[in-house]
PDB file of C-alpha atoms in Angstrom:
ATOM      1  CA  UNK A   1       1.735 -58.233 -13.698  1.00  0.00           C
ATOM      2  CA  UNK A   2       2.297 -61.165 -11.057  1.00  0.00           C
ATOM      3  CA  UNK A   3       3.692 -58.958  -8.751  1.00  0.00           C
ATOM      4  CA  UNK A   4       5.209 -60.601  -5.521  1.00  0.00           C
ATOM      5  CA  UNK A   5       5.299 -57.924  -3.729  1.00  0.00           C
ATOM      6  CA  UNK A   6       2.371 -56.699  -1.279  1.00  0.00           C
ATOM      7  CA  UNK A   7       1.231 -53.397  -0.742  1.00  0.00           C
ATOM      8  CA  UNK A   8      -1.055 -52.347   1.683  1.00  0.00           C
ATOM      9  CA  UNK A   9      -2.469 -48.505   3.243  1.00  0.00           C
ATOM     10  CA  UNK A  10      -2.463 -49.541   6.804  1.00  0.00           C
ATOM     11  CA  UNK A  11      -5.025 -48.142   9.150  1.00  0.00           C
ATOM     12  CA  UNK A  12      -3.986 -45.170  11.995  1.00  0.00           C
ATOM     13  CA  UNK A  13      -5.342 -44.017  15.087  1.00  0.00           C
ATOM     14  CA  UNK A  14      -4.596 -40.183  15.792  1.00  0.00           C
ATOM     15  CA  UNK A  15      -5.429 -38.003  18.129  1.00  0.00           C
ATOM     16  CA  UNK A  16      -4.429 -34.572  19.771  1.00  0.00           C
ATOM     17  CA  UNK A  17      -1.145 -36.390  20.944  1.00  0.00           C
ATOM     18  CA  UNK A  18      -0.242 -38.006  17.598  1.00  0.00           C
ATOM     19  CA  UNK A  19      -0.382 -40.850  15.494  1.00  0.00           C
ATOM     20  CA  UNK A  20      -0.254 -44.510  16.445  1.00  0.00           C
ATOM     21  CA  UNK A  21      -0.023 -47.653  14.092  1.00  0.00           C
ATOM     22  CA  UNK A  22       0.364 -51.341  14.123  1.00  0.00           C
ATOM     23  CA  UNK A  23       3.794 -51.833  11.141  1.00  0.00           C
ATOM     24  CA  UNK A  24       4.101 -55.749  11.386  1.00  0.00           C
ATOM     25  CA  UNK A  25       1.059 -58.117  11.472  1.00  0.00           C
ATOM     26  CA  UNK A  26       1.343 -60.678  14.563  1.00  0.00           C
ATOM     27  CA  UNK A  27       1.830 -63.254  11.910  1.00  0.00           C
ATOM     28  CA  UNK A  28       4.790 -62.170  10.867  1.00  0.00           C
ATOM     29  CA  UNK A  29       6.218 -60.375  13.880  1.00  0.00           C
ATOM     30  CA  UNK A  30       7.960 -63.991  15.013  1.00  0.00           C
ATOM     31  CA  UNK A  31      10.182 -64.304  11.759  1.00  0.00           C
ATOM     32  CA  UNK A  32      11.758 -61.141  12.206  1.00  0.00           C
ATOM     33  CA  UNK A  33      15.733 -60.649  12.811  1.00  0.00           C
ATOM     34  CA  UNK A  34      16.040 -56.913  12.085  1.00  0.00           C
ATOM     35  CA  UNK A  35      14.166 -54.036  12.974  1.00  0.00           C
ATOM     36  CA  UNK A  36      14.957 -50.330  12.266  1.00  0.00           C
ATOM     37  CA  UNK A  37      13.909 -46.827  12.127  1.00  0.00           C
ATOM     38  CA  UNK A  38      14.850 -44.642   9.475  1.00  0.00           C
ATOM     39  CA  UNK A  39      14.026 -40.620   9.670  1.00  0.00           C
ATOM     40  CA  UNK A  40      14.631 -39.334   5.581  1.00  0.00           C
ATOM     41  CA  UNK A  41      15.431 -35.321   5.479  1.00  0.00           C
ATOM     42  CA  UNK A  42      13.194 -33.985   2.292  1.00  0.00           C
ATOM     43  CA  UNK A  43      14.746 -35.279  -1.053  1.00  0.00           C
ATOM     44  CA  UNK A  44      16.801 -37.945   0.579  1.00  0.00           C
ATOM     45  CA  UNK A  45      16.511 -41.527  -1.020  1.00  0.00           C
ATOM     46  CA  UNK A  46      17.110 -44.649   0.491  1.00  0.00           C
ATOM     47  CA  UNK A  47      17.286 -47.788   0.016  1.00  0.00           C
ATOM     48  CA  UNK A  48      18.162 -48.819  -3.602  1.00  0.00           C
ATOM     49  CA  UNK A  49      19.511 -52.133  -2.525  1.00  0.00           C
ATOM     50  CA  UNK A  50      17.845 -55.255  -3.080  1.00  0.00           C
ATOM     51  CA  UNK A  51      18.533 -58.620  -0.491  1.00  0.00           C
ATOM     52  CA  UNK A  52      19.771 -61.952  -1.425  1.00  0.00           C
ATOM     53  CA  UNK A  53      18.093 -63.963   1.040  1.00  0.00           C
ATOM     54  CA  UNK A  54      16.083 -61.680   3.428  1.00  0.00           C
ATOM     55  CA  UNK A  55      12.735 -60.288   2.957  1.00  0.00           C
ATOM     56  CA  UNK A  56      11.921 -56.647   4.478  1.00  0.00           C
ATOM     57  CA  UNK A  57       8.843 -55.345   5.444  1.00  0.00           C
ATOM     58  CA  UNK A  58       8.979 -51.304   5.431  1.00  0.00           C
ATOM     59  CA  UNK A  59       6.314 -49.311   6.359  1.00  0.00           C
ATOM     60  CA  UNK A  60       6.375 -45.624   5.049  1.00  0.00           C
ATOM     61  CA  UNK A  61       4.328 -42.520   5.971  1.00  0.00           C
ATOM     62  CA  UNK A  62       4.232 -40.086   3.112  1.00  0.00           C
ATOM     63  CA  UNK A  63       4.587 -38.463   1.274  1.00  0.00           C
ATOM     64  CA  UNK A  64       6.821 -40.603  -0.533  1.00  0.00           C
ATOM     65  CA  UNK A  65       8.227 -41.992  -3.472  1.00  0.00           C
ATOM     66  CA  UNK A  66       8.519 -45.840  -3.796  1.00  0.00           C
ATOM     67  CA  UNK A  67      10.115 -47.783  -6.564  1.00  0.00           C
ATOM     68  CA  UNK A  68      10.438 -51.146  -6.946  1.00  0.00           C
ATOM     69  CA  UNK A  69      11.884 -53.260  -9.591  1.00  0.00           C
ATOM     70  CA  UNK A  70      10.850 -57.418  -9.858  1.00  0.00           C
ATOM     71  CA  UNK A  71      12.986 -58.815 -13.050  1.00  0.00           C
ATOM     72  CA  UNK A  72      12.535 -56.162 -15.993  1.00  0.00           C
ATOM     73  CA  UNK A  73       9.545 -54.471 -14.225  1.00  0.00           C
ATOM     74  CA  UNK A  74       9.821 -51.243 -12.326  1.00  0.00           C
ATOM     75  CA  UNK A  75       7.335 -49.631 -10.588  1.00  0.00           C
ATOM     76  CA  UNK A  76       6.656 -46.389  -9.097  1.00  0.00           C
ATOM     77  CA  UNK A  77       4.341 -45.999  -5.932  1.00  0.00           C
ATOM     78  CA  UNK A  78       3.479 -43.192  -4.814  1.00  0.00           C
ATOM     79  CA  UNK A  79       2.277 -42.932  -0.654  1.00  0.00           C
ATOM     80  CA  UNK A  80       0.391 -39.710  -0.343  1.00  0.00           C
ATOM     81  CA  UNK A  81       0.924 -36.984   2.380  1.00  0.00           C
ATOM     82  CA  UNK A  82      -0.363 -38.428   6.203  1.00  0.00           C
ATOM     83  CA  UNK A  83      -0.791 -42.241   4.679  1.00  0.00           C
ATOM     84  CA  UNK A  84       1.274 -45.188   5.860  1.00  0.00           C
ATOM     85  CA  UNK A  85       1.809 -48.341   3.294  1.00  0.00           C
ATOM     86  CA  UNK A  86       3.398 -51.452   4.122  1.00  0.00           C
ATOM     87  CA  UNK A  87       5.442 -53.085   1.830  1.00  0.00           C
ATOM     88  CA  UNK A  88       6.683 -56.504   1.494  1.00  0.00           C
ATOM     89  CA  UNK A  89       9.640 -57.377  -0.730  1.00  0.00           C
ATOM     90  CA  UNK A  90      10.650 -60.284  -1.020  1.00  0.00           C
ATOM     91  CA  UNK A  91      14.406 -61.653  -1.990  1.00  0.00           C
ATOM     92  CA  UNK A  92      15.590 -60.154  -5.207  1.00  0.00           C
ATOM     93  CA  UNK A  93      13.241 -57.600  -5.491  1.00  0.00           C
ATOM     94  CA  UNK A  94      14.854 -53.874  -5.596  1.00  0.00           C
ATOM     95  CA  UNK A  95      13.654 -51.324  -3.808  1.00  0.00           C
ATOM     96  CA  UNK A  96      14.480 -47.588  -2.857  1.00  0.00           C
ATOM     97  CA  UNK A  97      12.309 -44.188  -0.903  1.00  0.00           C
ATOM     98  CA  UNK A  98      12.253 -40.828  -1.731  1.00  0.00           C
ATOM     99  CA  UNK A  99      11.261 -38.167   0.246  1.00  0.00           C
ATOM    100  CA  UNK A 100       8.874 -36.033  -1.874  1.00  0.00           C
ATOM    101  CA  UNK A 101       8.147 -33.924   1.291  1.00  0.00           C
ATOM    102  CA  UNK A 102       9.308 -30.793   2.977  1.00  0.00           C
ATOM    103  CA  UNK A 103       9.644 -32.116   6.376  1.00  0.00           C
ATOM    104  CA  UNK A 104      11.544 -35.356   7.275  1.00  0.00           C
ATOM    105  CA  UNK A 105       9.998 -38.570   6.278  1.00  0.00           C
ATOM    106  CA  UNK A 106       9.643 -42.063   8.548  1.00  0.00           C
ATOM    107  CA  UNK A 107       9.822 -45.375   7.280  1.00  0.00           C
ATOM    108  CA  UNK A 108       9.861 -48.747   9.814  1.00  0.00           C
ATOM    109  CA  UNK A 109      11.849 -51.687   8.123  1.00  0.00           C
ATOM    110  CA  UNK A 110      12.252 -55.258   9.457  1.00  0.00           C
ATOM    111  CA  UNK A 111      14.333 -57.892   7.760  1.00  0.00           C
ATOM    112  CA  UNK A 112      14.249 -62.045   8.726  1.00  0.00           C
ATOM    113  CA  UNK A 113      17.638 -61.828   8.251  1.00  0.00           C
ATOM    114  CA  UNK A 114      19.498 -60.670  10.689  1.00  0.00           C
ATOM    115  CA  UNK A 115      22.401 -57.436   9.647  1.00  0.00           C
ATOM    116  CA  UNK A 116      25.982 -58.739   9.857  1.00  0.00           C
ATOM    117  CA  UNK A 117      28.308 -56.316   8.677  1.00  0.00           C
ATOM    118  CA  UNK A 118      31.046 -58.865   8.178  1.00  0.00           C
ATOM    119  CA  UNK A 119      28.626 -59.975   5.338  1.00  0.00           C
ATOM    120  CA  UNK A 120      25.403 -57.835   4.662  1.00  0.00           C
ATOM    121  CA  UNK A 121      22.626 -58.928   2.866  1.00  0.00           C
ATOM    122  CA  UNK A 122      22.735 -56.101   0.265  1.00  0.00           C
ATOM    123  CA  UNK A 123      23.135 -55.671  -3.278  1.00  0.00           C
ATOM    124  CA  UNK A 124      23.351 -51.924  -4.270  1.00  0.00           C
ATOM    125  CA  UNK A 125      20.956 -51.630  -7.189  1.00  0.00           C
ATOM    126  CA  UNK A 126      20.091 -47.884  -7.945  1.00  0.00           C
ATOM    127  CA  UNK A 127      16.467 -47.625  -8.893  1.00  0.00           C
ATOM    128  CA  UNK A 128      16.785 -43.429  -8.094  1.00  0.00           C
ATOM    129  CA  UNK A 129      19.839 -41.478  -8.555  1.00  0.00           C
ATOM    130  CA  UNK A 130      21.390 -39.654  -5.927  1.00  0.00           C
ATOM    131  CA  UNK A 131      22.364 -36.113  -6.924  1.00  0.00           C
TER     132      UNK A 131
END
């Protein structure tokens, strides 16, 4: 599969204080409009929205679900317990985030759009049912 979406296990520095990592890469810090913080209670999906014009970079520390759909093609990623994984979807591409832990999950997203609520960016596009 041409996939145009990039995945990558980022690297994490911990210590007796807790866990420290670098989400965006100075590259691509500049083109970003949107930045949020999203804390996932155990079995909670989000997500399952794609974005007409914006691309998103989320960064997830697992455990996790991912799925992503590009045209017909749906994957499922899976981010193991105490990794982090970047993603980068570009416009059009679906994605939604399970927690498939039992304590609340993190995920870092930025967008280069900016959020307007008067017209946001989002299609709804369920890729995991709710309920």
């Amino acid at each position: 599969m041409n996939s145009r979406v990039t995945i990558e296990e980022l690297e994490s520095h911990a210590d007796a204080r807790g866990l420290v990592f670098e989400p965006v890469q100075p590259e691509h810090l500049a083109a970003q409009r949107n930045a949020h913080v999203v804390i996932t209670q155990p079995g909670g999906i989000r997500g399952n929205h794609y974005h007409r014009h914006g691309s998103e970079i989320t960064v997830i520390l697992g455990p996790a679900l991912v799925r992503l759909r590009e045209g017909q093609t749906v994957r499922d990623i899976p981010v193991p317990p105490g990794k982090i994984v970047r993603f980068f979807f570009p416009p059009g591409v679906a994605h939604a985030f399970q927690n498939t832990g039992t304590a609340p999950m993190l995920a870092v997203a930025f967008n280069s759009q900016a959020f307007d609520p008067a017209q946001p960016d989002v299609v709804r596009d369920t890729l995991i049912p709710i309920g």
